[in-house]
Short mmCIF file of C-alpha atoms in Angstrom, two decimals:
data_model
loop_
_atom_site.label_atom_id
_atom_site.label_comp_id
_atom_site.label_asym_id
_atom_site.label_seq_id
_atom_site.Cartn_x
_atom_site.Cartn_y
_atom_site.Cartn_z
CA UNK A 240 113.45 81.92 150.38
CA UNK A 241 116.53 80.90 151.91
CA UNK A 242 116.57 79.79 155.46
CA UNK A 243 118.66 82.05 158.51
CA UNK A 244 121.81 80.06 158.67
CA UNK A 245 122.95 79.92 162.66
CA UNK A 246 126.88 79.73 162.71
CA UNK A 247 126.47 77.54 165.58
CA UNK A 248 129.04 74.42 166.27
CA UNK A 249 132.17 76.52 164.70
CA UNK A 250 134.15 76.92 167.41
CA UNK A 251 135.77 74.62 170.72
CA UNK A 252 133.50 76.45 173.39
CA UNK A 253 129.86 74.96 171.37
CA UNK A 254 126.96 75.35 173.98
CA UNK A 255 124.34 74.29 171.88
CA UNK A 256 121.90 76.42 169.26
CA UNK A 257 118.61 76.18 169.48
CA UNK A 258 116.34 77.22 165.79
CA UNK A 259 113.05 78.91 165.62
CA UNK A 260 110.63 77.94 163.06
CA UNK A 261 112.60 80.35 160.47
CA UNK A 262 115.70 79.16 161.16
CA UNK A 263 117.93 76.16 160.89
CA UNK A 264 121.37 75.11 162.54
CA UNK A 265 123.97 74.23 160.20
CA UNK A 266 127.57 73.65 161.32
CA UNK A 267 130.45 75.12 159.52
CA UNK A 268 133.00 72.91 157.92
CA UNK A 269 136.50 72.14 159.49
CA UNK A 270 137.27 70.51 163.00
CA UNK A 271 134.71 70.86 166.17
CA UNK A 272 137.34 69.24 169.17
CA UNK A 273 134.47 69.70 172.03
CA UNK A 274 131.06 70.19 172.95
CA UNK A 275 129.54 71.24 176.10
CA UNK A 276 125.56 69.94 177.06
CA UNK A 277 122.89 72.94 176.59
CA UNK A 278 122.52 72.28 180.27
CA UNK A 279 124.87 74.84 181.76
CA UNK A 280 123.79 77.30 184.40
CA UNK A 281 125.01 81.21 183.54
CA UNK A 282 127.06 81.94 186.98
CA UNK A 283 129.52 84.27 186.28
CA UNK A 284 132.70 85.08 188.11
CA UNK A 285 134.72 86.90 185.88
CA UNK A 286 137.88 89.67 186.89
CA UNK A 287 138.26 93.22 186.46
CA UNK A 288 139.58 93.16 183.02
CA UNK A 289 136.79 90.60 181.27
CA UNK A 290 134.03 93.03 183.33
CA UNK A 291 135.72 96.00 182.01
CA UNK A 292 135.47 95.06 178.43
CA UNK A 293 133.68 92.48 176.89
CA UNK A 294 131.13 92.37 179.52
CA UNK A 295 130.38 96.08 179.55
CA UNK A 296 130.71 96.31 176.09
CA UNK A 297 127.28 94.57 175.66
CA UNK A 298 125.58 97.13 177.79
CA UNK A 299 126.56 99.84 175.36
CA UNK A 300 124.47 100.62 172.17
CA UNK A 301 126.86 99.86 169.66
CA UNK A 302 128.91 96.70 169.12
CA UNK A 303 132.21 96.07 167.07
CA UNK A 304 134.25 93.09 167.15
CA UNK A 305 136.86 92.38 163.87
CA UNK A 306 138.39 89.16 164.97
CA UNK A 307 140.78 86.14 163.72
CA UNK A 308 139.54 82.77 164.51
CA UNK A 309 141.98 79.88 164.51
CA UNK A 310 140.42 75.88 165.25
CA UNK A 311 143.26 73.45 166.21
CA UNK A 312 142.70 69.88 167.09
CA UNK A 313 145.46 67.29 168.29
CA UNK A 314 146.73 67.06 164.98
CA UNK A 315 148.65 70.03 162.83
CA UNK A 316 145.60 70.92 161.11
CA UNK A 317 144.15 74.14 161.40
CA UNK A 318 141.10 76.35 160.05
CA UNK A 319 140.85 79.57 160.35
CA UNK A 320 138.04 81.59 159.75
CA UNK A 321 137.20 85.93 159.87
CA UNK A 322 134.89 87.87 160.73
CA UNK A 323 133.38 90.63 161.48
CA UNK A 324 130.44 90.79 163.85
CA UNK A 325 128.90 94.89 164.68
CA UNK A 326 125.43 96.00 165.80
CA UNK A 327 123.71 99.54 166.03
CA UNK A 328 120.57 98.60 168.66
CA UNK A 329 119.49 102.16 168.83
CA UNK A 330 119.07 102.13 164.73
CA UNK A 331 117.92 98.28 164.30
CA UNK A 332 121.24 97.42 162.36
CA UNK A 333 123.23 94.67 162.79
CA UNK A 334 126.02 92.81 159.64
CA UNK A 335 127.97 89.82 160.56
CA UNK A 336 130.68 88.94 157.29
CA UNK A 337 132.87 85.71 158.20
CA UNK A 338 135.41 84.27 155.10
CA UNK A 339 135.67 79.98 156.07
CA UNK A 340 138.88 77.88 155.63
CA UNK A 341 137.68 77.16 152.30
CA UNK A 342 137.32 81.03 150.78
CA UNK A 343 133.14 80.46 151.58
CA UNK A 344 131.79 83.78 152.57
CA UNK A 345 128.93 84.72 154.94
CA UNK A 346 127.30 88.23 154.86
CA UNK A 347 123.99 89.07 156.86
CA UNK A 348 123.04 92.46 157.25
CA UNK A 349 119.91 93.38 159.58
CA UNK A 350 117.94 96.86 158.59
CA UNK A 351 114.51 97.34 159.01
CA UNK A 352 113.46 94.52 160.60
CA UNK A 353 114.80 92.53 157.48
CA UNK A 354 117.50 90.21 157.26
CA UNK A 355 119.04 90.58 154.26
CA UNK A 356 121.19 87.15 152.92
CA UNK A 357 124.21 88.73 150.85
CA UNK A 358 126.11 86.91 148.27
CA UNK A 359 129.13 88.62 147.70
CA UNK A 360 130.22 86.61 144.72
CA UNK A 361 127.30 86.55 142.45
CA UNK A 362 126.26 90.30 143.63
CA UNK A 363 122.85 89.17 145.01
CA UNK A 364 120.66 89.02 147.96
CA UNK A 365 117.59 87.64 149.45
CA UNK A 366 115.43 89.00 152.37
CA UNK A 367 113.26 87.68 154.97
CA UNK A 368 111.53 88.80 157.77
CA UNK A 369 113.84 89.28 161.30
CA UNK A 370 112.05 88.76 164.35
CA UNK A 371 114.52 89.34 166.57
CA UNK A 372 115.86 92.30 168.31
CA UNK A 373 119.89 93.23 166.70
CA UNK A 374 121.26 92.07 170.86
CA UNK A 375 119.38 88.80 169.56
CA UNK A 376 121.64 89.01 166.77
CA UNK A 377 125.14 89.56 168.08
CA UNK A 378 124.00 86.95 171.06
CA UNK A 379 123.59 84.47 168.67
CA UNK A 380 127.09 84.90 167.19
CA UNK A 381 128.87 85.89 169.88
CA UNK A 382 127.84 83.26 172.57
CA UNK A 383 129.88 80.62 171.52
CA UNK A 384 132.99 83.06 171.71
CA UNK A 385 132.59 82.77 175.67
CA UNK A 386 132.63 86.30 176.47
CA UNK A 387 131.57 85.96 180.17
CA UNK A 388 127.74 86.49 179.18
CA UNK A 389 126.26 82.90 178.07
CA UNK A 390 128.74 80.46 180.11
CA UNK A 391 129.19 80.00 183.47
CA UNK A 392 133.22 81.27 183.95
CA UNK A 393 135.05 80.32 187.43
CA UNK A 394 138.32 82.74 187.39
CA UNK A 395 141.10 80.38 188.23
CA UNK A 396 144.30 82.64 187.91
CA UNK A 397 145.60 86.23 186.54
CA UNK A 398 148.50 88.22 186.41
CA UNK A 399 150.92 89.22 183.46
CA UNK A 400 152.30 86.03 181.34
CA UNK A 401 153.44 85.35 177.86
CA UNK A 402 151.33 84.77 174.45
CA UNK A 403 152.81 84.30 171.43
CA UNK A 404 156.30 85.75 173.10
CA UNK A 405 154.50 89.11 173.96
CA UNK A 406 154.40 90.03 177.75
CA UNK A 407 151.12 90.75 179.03
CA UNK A 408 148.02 90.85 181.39
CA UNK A 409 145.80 87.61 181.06
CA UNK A 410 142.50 86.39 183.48
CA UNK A 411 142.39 82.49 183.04
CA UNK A 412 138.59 80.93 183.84
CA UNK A 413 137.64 77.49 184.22
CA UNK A 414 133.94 76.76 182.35
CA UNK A 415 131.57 75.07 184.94
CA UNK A 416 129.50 72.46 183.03
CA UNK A 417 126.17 70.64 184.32
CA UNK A 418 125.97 67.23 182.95
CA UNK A 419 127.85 64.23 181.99
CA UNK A 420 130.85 65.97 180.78
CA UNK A 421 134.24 65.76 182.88
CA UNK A 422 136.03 67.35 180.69
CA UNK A 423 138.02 69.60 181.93
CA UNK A 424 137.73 73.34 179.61
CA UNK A 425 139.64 76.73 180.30
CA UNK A 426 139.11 79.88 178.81
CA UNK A 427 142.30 82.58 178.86
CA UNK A 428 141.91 86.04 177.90
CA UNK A 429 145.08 88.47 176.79
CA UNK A 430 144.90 92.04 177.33
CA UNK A 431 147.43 94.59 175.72
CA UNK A 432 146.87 98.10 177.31
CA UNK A 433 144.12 97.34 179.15
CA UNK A 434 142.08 96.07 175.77
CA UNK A 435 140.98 92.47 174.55
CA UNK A 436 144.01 91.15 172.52
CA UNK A 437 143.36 87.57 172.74
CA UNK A 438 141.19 84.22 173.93
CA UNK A 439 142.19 81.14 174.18
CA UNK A 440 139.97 78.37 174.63
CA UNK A 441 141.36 74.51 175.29
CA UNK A 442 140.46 71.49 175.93
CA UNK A 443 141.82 67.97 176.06
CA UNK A 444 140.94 67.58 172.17
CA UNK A 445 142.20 70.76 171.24
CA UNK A 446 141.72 74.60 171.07
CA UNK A 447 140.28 77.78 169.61
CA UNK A 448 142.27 81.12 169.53
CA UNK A 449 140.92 84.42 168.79
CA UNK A 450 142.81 87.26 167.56
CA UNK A 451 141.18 90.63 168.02
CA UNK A 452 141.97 93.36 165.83
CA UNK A 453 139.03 95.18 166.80
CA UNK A 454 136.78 95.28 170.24
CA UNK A 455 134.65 98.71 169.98
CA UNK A 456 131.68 100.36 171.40
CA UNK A 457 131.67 102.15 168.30
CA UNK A 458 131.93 101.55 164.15
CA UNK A 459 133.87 104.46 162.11
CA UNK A 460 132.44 103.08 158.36
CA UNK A 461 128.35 103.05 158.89
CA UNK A 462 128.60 101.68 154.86
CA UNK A 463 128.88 98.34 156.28
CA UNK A 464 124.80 97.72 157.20
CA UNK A 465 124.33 99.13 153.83
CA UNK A 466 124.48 96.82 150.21
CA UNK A 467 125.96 98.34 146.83
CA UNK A 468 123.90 99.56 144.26
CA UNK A 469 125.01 97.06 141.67
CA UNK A 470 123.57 94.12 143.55
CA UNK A 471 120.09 92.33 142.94
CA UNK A 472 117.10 91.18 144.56
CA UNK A 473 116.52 87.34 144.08
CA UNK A 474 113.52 85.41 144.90
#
């Protein structure tokens, strides 16, 4: 049976990923500008808005995040990836779908202590045992987003600027790294309304931008931890 795939080394902000006997690390194609040591202390000192959302959204129950991902290193290049990352803890379910640069697509779903490997193409799926708890889940695919939770975040400024010619509120944090690295990494969130509309993570080797269409304590279509009748069981 297939191994659990950990989406880990996608994304600017990569803290490490560490793979239990049932699991193994694989990095996802397209440009990785920066990595941080494992060795980073979890200190937070985050604002009112970051505390307000993201971090109290992973106190709740329920967990739904539909976001944009765009990788940009010194050159033009780009990759951008979606996905979709949502978690019931209450009911055991968790499903993570993400499309890659090159049309790939990853679908997990979580149910009954199974994790169920979902290829979308060929209308198939295998299963395995899931050890861990659905927070487990969305912690493993959500950490590297630097969400105030995993990383140790020093707010640095905040106030109302400019993204992408839109006016509006943004915290800017400084990541505090133990280690070798001097490399200096920043972290700026956008809020419209009061909600998560964007992050922006950079570096001197480039930078990561999320788009957030969705941040929700809550999921409207419970079809998505389910898998359609016309797909099969493989070994």
């Amino acid at each position: 049976m297939k191994k659990i795939i950990l989406l880990c080394g996608i994304i600017l902000m990569l803290a490490g990923c560490s793979s239990g006997s049932e699991e193994s690390s694989k990095e996802i194609s397209g440009y990785m500008p920066a990595e941080i040591p494992q060795e980073v202390s979890v200190q937070r000192d985050t604002g009112e808005l970051l505390e307000s959302t993201f971090v109290e959204l992973w106190k709740s129950d329920t967990v739904y995040i539909d976001t944009e991902m765009t990788v940009e290193g010194n050159s033009d290049e780009k990759s951008i990836y979606k996905y979709i990352i949502a978690g019931d803890k209450k009911n055991g379910l968790a499903v993570l779908e993400m499309e890659q640069p090159d049309g790939k697509k990853v679908h997990y779903i979580i149910n009954s202590k199974k994790i169920y490997d979902i290829d979308d193409t060929e209308k198939n799926y295998s299963t395995e045992d899931y050890g861990k708890t659905v927070g487990e889940f969305i912690d493993i695919y959500t950490k590297d987003m630097n969400l105030g939770i995993s990383e140790s975040l020093k707010l640095s400024d905040s106030g109302t600027g400019k993204f992408e010619g839109k006016e509006m509120e943004f915290e800017k944090y400084d990541v505090r790294v133990s280690g070798s690295s001097s490399e200096k990494i920043t972290v700026t969130y956008y809020f419209k309304d009061e909600k998560p509309y964007s992050e922006v993570m950079q570096s001197e080797r480039g930078k990561t931008v999320f788009l957030f269409r969705t941040v929700s304590d809550s999921i409207k279509d419970k079809d998505i931890f389910g898998i359609s009748d016309d797909y099969s069981e493989t070994d």
